[in-house]
Amino acid sequence: MLLDYHLHPDYSIDAGGSMREYAQAALEKGLGEICFTTHLDLVPERMHLDGFVRICGKFLSVNDRWIPHYLREIEGLRKEYEEKGLVIKAGVEIDYHPKIVGEIRAIVEEYPFDYVLGAVHSLEGHSIAIPEDCRAFCRGRTAEEVCRQYFSLVIEAIQCGLFDTIAHLDLYKRFSYSIYGHAIEQAHLLVWEQVLSAFSSSNVGIEINTGNWRKGLSQPSPSSDQLIDLIGAGVATVTVGSDAHLPHLVGKDITKAIEFARKAGCLQIHTYSKRRPAVALLLDKEHKAAE
Ligand SMILES: [Zn+2]
Ligand SMILES: [Zn+2]
């Protein structure tokens, strides 16, 4: 079964395409399961830029009561597409920041999400997911300084206990190659033991995010050396996601990501229901995937 656990329908202001268009595209591409993970960004320094959602073409503050509408729409599609052979789950991608832990906790406790993806996009008010902004943050900093700052937030995100998995673990690489070149590939090593230890002491999983391939990088996120270490450190739950922001990218490079996972020694790919993981794909060393 093919699946995609990282999708941004047009509730995310940086995405296009309705959830129905995504579901239809997934069905046409033969996917068996998808999970919508719209952005929920409450980072104080970026609220004026990111703190919005789009519903039926209208912009609302992320603080307005929009999540019930989002979940109802997913529920409607879930029933409709179940009969057609596509399972649809309700997830969310939340930007971690230490100042908003209480708000994140209230949201994940109030709403019945299947899957909560934690991410670190923002460093000192800069979004490292936006090319110019990432480069502005990196200017004047070494690759090691960027990693130290990024991973200190990732470790907090793991330890806060609010997230099922951490999204695109090496997002800092995506737009900083033009500044650091290959030096960025090893820059995490200074803090890597602490990152592995944080994962080992938690039940937080990891996603393999195929977005890096579309940005011209040779590896997805995390890279193979990182994934091997994470599996070795006992990370037991692994999801795969395209991070599609347009319907035609649903399922993009997922087969390649599953093969990448297998080569790194990861032999299970997971789905989530009501925040609980389940094995969706078992991979063996000879690469026979079975449900
Ligand atoms: Zn993200
Ligand atoms: Zn995303």
CSV table of C-alpha atoms and ligand atoms in Angstrom, one decimal:
chain,number,residue,atom,x,y,z
A,1,MET,CA,0.0,0.0,0.0
A,2,LEU,CA,1.2,3.5,-0.8
A,3,LEU,CA,0.6,6.2,1.6
A,4,ASP,CA,1.4,9.9,2.2
A,5,TYR,CA,1.4,11.4,5.7
A,6,HIS,CA,2.3,15.0,5.0
A,7,LEU,CA,-0.1,17.0,2.9
A,8,HIS,CA,-1.1,20.7,2.9
A,9,PRO,CA,-4.5,21.4,1.4
A,10,ASP,CA,-5.5,25.1,0.9
A,11,TYR,CA,-6.2,25.6,4.6
A,12,SER,CA,-2.4,26.3,4.6
A,13,ILE,CA,-1.9,29.8,3.2
A,14,ASP,CA,1.2,28.7,1.3
A,15,ALA,CA,-0.7,25.8,-0.4
A,16,GLY,CA,-3.3,25.4,-3.2
A,17,GLY,CA,-5.9,22.8,-3.9
A,18,SER,CA,-8.9,21.6,-1.9
A,19,MET,CA,-8.9,18.5,0.2
A,20,ARG,CA,-11.2,16.9,-2.3
A,21,GLU,CA,-8.7,17.6,-5.1
A,22,TYR,CA,-6.0,16.0,-3.0
A,23,ALA,CA,-8.1,12.9,-2.2
A,24,GLN,CA,-9.0,12.5,-5.9
A,25,ALA,CA,-5.4,12.8,-6.9
A,26,ALA,CA,-4.4,10.2,-4.3
A,27,LEU,CA,-7.1,7.8,-5.5
A,28,GLU,CA,-6.0,8.3,-9.1
A,29,LYS,CA,-2.3,7.6,-8.2
A,30,GLY,CA,-3.3,4.4,-6.4
A,31,LEU,CA,-2.5,5.5,-2.8
A,32,GLY,CA,-4.3,3.5,-0.1
A,33,GLU,CA,-4.0,6.1,2.7
A,34,ILE,CA,-3.4,9.8,3.2
A,35,CYS,CA,-3.2,12.1,6.1
A,36,PHE,CA,-3.8,15.9,5.9
A,37,THR,CA,-1.4,17.9,8.0
A,38,THR,CA,-2.3,21.6,7.6
A,39,HIS,CA,0.0,24.2,9.1
A,40,LEU,CA,-0.8,25.5,12.5
A,41,ASP,CA,1.7,28.2,13.3
A,42,LEU,CA,1.5,30.2,16.5
A,43,VAL,CA,5.1,31.3,16.8
A,44,PRO,CA,4.7,34.8,18.3
A,45,GLU,CA,7.4,36.5,16.2
A,46,ARG,CA,5.9,35.3,12.9
A,47,MET,CA,2.1,35.6,13.7
A,48,HIS,CA,1.8,38.6,11.3
A,49,LEU,CA,3.2,36.4,8.5
A,50,ASP,CA,2.2,32.8,9.2
A,51,GLY,CA,-0.7,33.0,11.7
A,52,PHE,CA,-3.5,32.6,9.3
A,53,VAL,CA,-5.6,29.8,7.7
A,54,ARG,CA,-7.7,29.9,4.6
A,55,ILE,CA,-11.3,28.5,4.6
A,56,CYS,CA,-13.4,28.6,1.5
A,57,GLY,CA,-11.1,31.3,0.1
A,58,LYS,CA,-11.2,33.5,3.2
A,59,PHE,CA,-8.3,34.2,5.5
A,60,LEU,CA,-8.9,33.7,9.2
A,61,SER,CA,-6.5,34.1,12.1
A,62,VAL,CA,-5.1,30.8,13.3
A,63,ASN,CA,-6.6,31.8,16.7
A,64,ASP,CA,-10.1,31.8,15.3
A,65,ARG,CA,-12.2,28.6,15.7
A,66,TRP,CA,-11.4,27.0,12.4
A,67,ILE,CA,-10.3,23.5,13.4
A,68,PRO,CA,-13.9,22.1,13.8
A,69,HIS,CA,-14.5,23.1,10.2
A,70,TYR,CA,-11.3,21.4,9.1
A,71,LEU,CA,-12.1,18.2,10.9
A,72,ARG,CA,-15.7,18.1,9.7
A,73,GLU,CA,-14.5,18.4,6.1
A,74,ILE,CA,-12.0,15.6,6.6
A,75,GLU,CA,-14.7,13.5,8.2
A,76,GLY,CA,-17.1,14.0,5.2
A,77,LEU,CA,-14.3,13.0,2.7
A,78,ARG,CA,-13.3,10.1,4.9
A,79,LYS,CA,-16.7,8.5,4.6
A,80,GLU,CA,-17.0,9.2,0.9
A,81,TYR,CA,-13.5,7.9,0.0
A,82,GLU,CA,-13.5,4.9,2.3
A,83,GLU,CA,-15.9,3.2,-0.1
A,84,LYS,CA,-13.6,4.0,-3.0
A,85,GLY,CA,-10.6,2.4,-1.3
A,86,LEU,CA,-8.8,5.4,0.2
A,87,VAL,CA,-8.3,5.9,3.9
A,88,ILE,CA,-8.1,9.6,5.0
A,89,LYS,CA,-6.7,10.7,8.3
A,90,ALA,CA,-6.9,14.0,10.1
A,91,GLY,CA,-3.5,15.5,11.1
A,92,VAL,CA,-1.8,18.8,11.7
A,93,GLU,CA,1.7,20.2,11.4
A,94,ILE,CA,2.5,22.4,14.3
A,95,ASP,CA,5.5,24.8,14.5
A,96,TYR,CA,7.2,24.3,17.8
A,97,HIS,CA,8.3,27.2,19.9
A,98,PRO,CA,8.9,27.2,23.7
A,99,LYS,CA,6.7,30.2,24.3
A,100,ILE,CA,3.6,28.5,22.9
A,101,VAL,CA,3.8,25.0,24.5
A,102,GLY,CA,0.6,25.7,26.6
A,103,GLU,CA,-1.3,26.7,23.5
A,104,ILE,CA,-0.2,23.7,21.6
A,105,ARG,CA,-1.1,21.4,24.5
A,106,ALA,CA,-4.6,22.9,24.7
A,107,ILE,CA,-5.1,22.3,20.9
A,108,VAL,CA,-3.9,18.7,20.8
A,109,GLU,CA,-5.9,17.9,23.9
A,110,GLU,CA,-9.1,19.5,22.6
A,111,TYR,CA,-9.3,18.1,19.1
A,112,PRO,CA,-9.4,14.5,18.0
A,113,PHE,CA,-6.5,14.5,15.5
A,114,ASP,CA,-5.2,11.2,14.3
A,115,TYR,CA,-1.7,12.5,13.9
A,116,VAL,CA,0.3,15.5,15.2
A,117,LEU,CA,3.5,16.4,13.3
A,118,GLY,CA,5.9,18.6,15.2
A,119,ALA,CA,8.2,20.9,13.2
A,120,VAL,CA,10.8,23.5,13.7
A,121,HIS,CA,10.5,26.1,10.9
A,122,SER,CA,11.3,29.3,12.9
A,123,LEU,CA,14.6,30.5,14.3
A,124,GLU,CA,14.7,33.9,15.9
A,125,GLY,CA,11.8,35.0,13.8
A,126,HIS,CA,13.2,33.7,10.5
A,127,SER,CA,11.6,30.9,8.6
A,128,ILE,CA,14.2,28.4,7.5
A,129,ALA,CA,11.6,26.9,5.1
A,130,ILE,CA,11.7,30.1,3.0
A,131,PRO,CA,14.9,30.4,0.9
A,132,GLU,CA,15.7,34.1,1.4
A,133,ASP,CA,14.7,34.0,5.0
A,134,CYS,CA,16.8,30.9,5.7
A,135,ARG,CA,19.8,32.6,4.1
A,136,ALA,CA,19.2,35.8,6.1
A,137,PHE,CA,19.3,33.7,9.3
A,138,CYS,CA,22.5,31.9,8.2
A,139,ARG,CA,24.4,35.0,7.3
A,140,GLY,CA,27.0,35.7,9.9
A,141,ARG,CA,26.5,32.2,11.5
A,142,THR,CA,28.6,29.1,11.0
A,143,ALA,CA,26.9,25.9,9.9
A,144,GLU,CA,27.5,24.5,13.4
A,145,GLU,CA,25.8,27.5,15.0
A,146,VAL,CA,22.8,27.0,12.8
A,147,CYS,CA,22.6,23.3,13.8
A,148,ARG,CA,23.1,24.0,17.5
A,149,GLN,CA,20.2,26.5,17.5
A,150,TYR,CA,17.9,24.4,15.3
A,151,PHE,CA,18.4,21.2,17.2
A,152,SER,CA,18.1,22.7,20.6
A,153,LEU,CA,14.5,23.5,19.6
A,154,VAL,CA,14.0,20.0,18.0
A,155,ILE,CA,15.1,18.4,21.3
A,156,GLU,CA,12.6,20.5,23.2
A,157,ALA,CA,9.9,19.6,20.6
A,158,ILE,CA,10.7,15.9,21.2
A,159,GLN,CA,10.7,16.3,25.0
A,160,CYS,CA,7.5,18.3,25.3
A,161,GLY,CA,5.5,15.1,24.6
A,162,LEU,CA,3.0,16.8,22.3
A,163,PHE,CA,4.1,15.4,19.0
A,164,ASP,CA,3.8,12.0,17.3
A,165,THR,CA,6.7,12.5,14.9
A,166,ILE,CA,9.2,15.3,14.0
A,167,ALA,CA,8.9,16.6,10.4
A,168,HIS,CA,11.8,17.0,8.0
A,169,LEU,CA,14.5,16.6,10.6
A,170,ASP,CA,17.2,18.4,8.6
A,171,LEU,CA,15.1,21.2,7.2
A,172,TYR,CA,18.1,23.6,7.9
A,173,LYS,CA,20.0,22.0,5.0
A,174,ARG,CA,17.3,22.7,2.4
A,175,PHE,CA,18.2,26.3,1.6
A,176,SER,CA,21.6,26.7,3.2
A,177,TYR,CA,23.7,24.6,0.7
A,178,SER,CA,24.4,27.8,-1.3
A,179,ILE,CA,26.1,29.3,1.8
A,180,TYR,CA,27.8,26.3,3.4
A,181,GLY,CA,28.2,23.8,0.6
A,182,HIS,CA,28.9,20.2,1.8
A,183,ALA,CA,30.0,21.5,5.2
A,184,ILE,CA,26.3,21.6,6.2
A,185,GLU,CA,26.1,17.8,5.8
A,186,GLN,CA,28.3,17.2,8.9
A,187,ALA,CA,27.4,20.2,10.9
A,188,HIS,CA,24.9,18.4,13.0
A,189,LEU,CA,27.5,16.0,14.5
A,190,LEU,CA,28.4,18.5,17.3
A,191,VAL,CA,24.9,18.1,18.8
A,192,TRP,CA,23.8,14.8,17.3
A,193,GLU,CA,24.4,12.6,20.4
A,194,GLN,CA,21.9,14.8,22.3
A,195,VAL,CA,19.4,14.6,19.5
A,196,LEU,CA,19.6,10.8,19.4
A,197,SER,CA,19.4,10.6,23.2
A,198,ALA,CA,16.2,12.7,23.1
A,199,PHE,CA,14.6,10.4,20.6
A,200,SER,CA,15.8,7.3,22.5
A,201,SER,CA,14.1,8.6,25.7
A,202,SER,CA,10.8,9.2,24.0
A,203,ASN,CA,8.2,7.5,21.8
A,204,VAL,CA,8.5,10.2,19.2
A,205,GLY,CA,8.9,9.0,15.6
A,206,ILE,CA,10.5,10.3,12.5
A,207,GLU,CA,9.1,11.1,9.1
A,208,ILE,CA,10.9,10.6,5.8
A,209,ASN,CA,10.0,13.8,3.9
A,210,THR,CA,10.5,13.7,0.2
A,211,GLY,CA,10.5,17.5,-0.3
A,212,ASN,CA,14.3,17.8,-0.3
A,213,TRP,CA,14.4,15.8,-3.6
A,214,ARG,CA,12.2,18.4,-5.2
A,215,LYS,CA,14.5,21.2,-4.0
A,216,GLY,CA,17.5,19.5,-5.8
A,217,LEU,CA,19.1,17.8,-2.8
A,218,SER,CA,20.4,14.3,-3.3
A,219,GLN,CA,18.7,12.9,-0.2
A,220,PRO,CA,15.4,13.2,1.5
A,221,SER,CA,15.0,14.5,5.1
A,222,PRO,CA,16.6,13.1,7.2
A,223,SER,CA,19.6,11.9,5.2
A,224,SER,CA,20.6,8.3,5.1
A,225,ASP,CA,23.4,8.6,7.7
A,226,GLN,CA,21.0,10.4,10.0
A,227,LEU,CA,18.3,7.8,9.5
A,228,ILE,CA,20.7,4.9,10.1
A,229,ASP,CA,21.7,6.6,13.5
A,230,LEU,CA,18.0,7.2,14.4
A,231,ILE,CA,17.0,3.6,13.7
A,232,GLY,CA,20.1,2.5,15.7
A,233,ALA,CA,19.1,4.7,18.6
A,234,GLY,CA,15.7,2.9,18.7
A,235,VAL,CA,13.4,5.2,16.9
A,236,ALA,CA,10.6,2.7,16.2
A,237,THR,CA,8.0,4.7,14.3
A,238,VAL,CA,8.6,6.0,10.8
A,239,THR,CA,6.1,7.7,8.5
A,240,VAL,CA,6.6,8.9,4.9
A,241,GLY,CA,5.3,12.1,3.5
A,242,SER,CA,5.6,14.3,0.4
A,243,ASP,CA,4.9,17.6,2.1
A,244,ALA,CA,2.8,18.4,-1.0
A,245,HIS,CA,1.5,21.9,-1.2
A,246,LEU,CA,-0.4,21.2,-4.5
A,247,PRO,CA,-2.6,18.2,-5.4
A,248,HIS,CA,-0.4,17.0,-8.2
A,249,LEU,CA,2.4,16.3,-5.7
A,250,VAL,CA,0.4,13.9,-3.6
A,251,GLY,CA,2.5,10.7,-3.2
A,252,LYS,CA,5.5,12.3,-4.9
A,253,ASP,CA,8.6,10.1,-4.5
A,254,ILE,CA,7.0,7.9,-1.8
A,255,THR,CA,8.1,4.7,-3.4
A,256,LYS,CA,11.6,6.1,-3.5
A,257,ALA,CA,11.4,7.1,0.2
A,258,ILE,CA,10.3,3.6,1.2
A,259,GLU,CA,13.2,2.1,-0.7
A,260,PHE,CA,15.5,4.7,1.0
A,261,ALA,CA,14.1,3.7,4.4
A,262,ARG,CA,14.7,0.0,3.7
A,263,LYS,CA,18.3,0.6,2.7
A,264,ALA,CA,18.9,2.5,5.9
A,265,GLY,CA,17.7,-0.5,7.9
A,266,CYS,CA,14.2,0.7,8.6
A,267,LEU,CA,11.8,-2.2,8.1
A,268,GLN,CA,8.5,-0.7,9.1
A,269,ILE,CA,6.5,2.2,7.9
A,270,HIS,CA,3.6,3.5,10.1
A,271,THR,CA,0.2,5.1,10.0
A,272,TYR,CA,-1.6,6.8,12.9
A,273,SER,CA,-5.2,6.6,14.2
A,274,LYS,CA,-6.2,8.7,17.1
A,275,ARG,CA,-2.6,9.4,17.9
A,276,ARG,CA,-1.6,5.7,18.0
A,277,PRO,CA,0.9,4.3,15.5
A,278,ALA,CA,0.3,1.0,13.5
A,279,VAL,CA,2.5,-0.8,11.1
A,280,ALA,CA,1.3,-0.2,7.6
A,281,LEU,CA,4.2,-1.6,5.6
A,282,LEU,CA,6.6,-4.3,6.5
A,283,LEU,CA,9.8,-4.2,4.4
A,284,ASP,CA,12.2,-7.1,4.3
A,285,LYS,CA,15.9,-6.9,3.4
A,286,GLU,CA,15.1,-8.3,-0.1
A,287,HIS,CA,12.7,-5.5,-0.6
A,288,LYS,CA,9.4,-7.2,-0.7
A,289,ALA,CA,6.9,-4.8,0.7
A,290,ALA,CA,3.7,-6.4,2.2
A,291,GLU,CA,0.8,-4.8,3.9
B,1,ZN,ZN,7.2,21.8,7.6
B,2,ZN,ZN,4.7,20.6,5.8
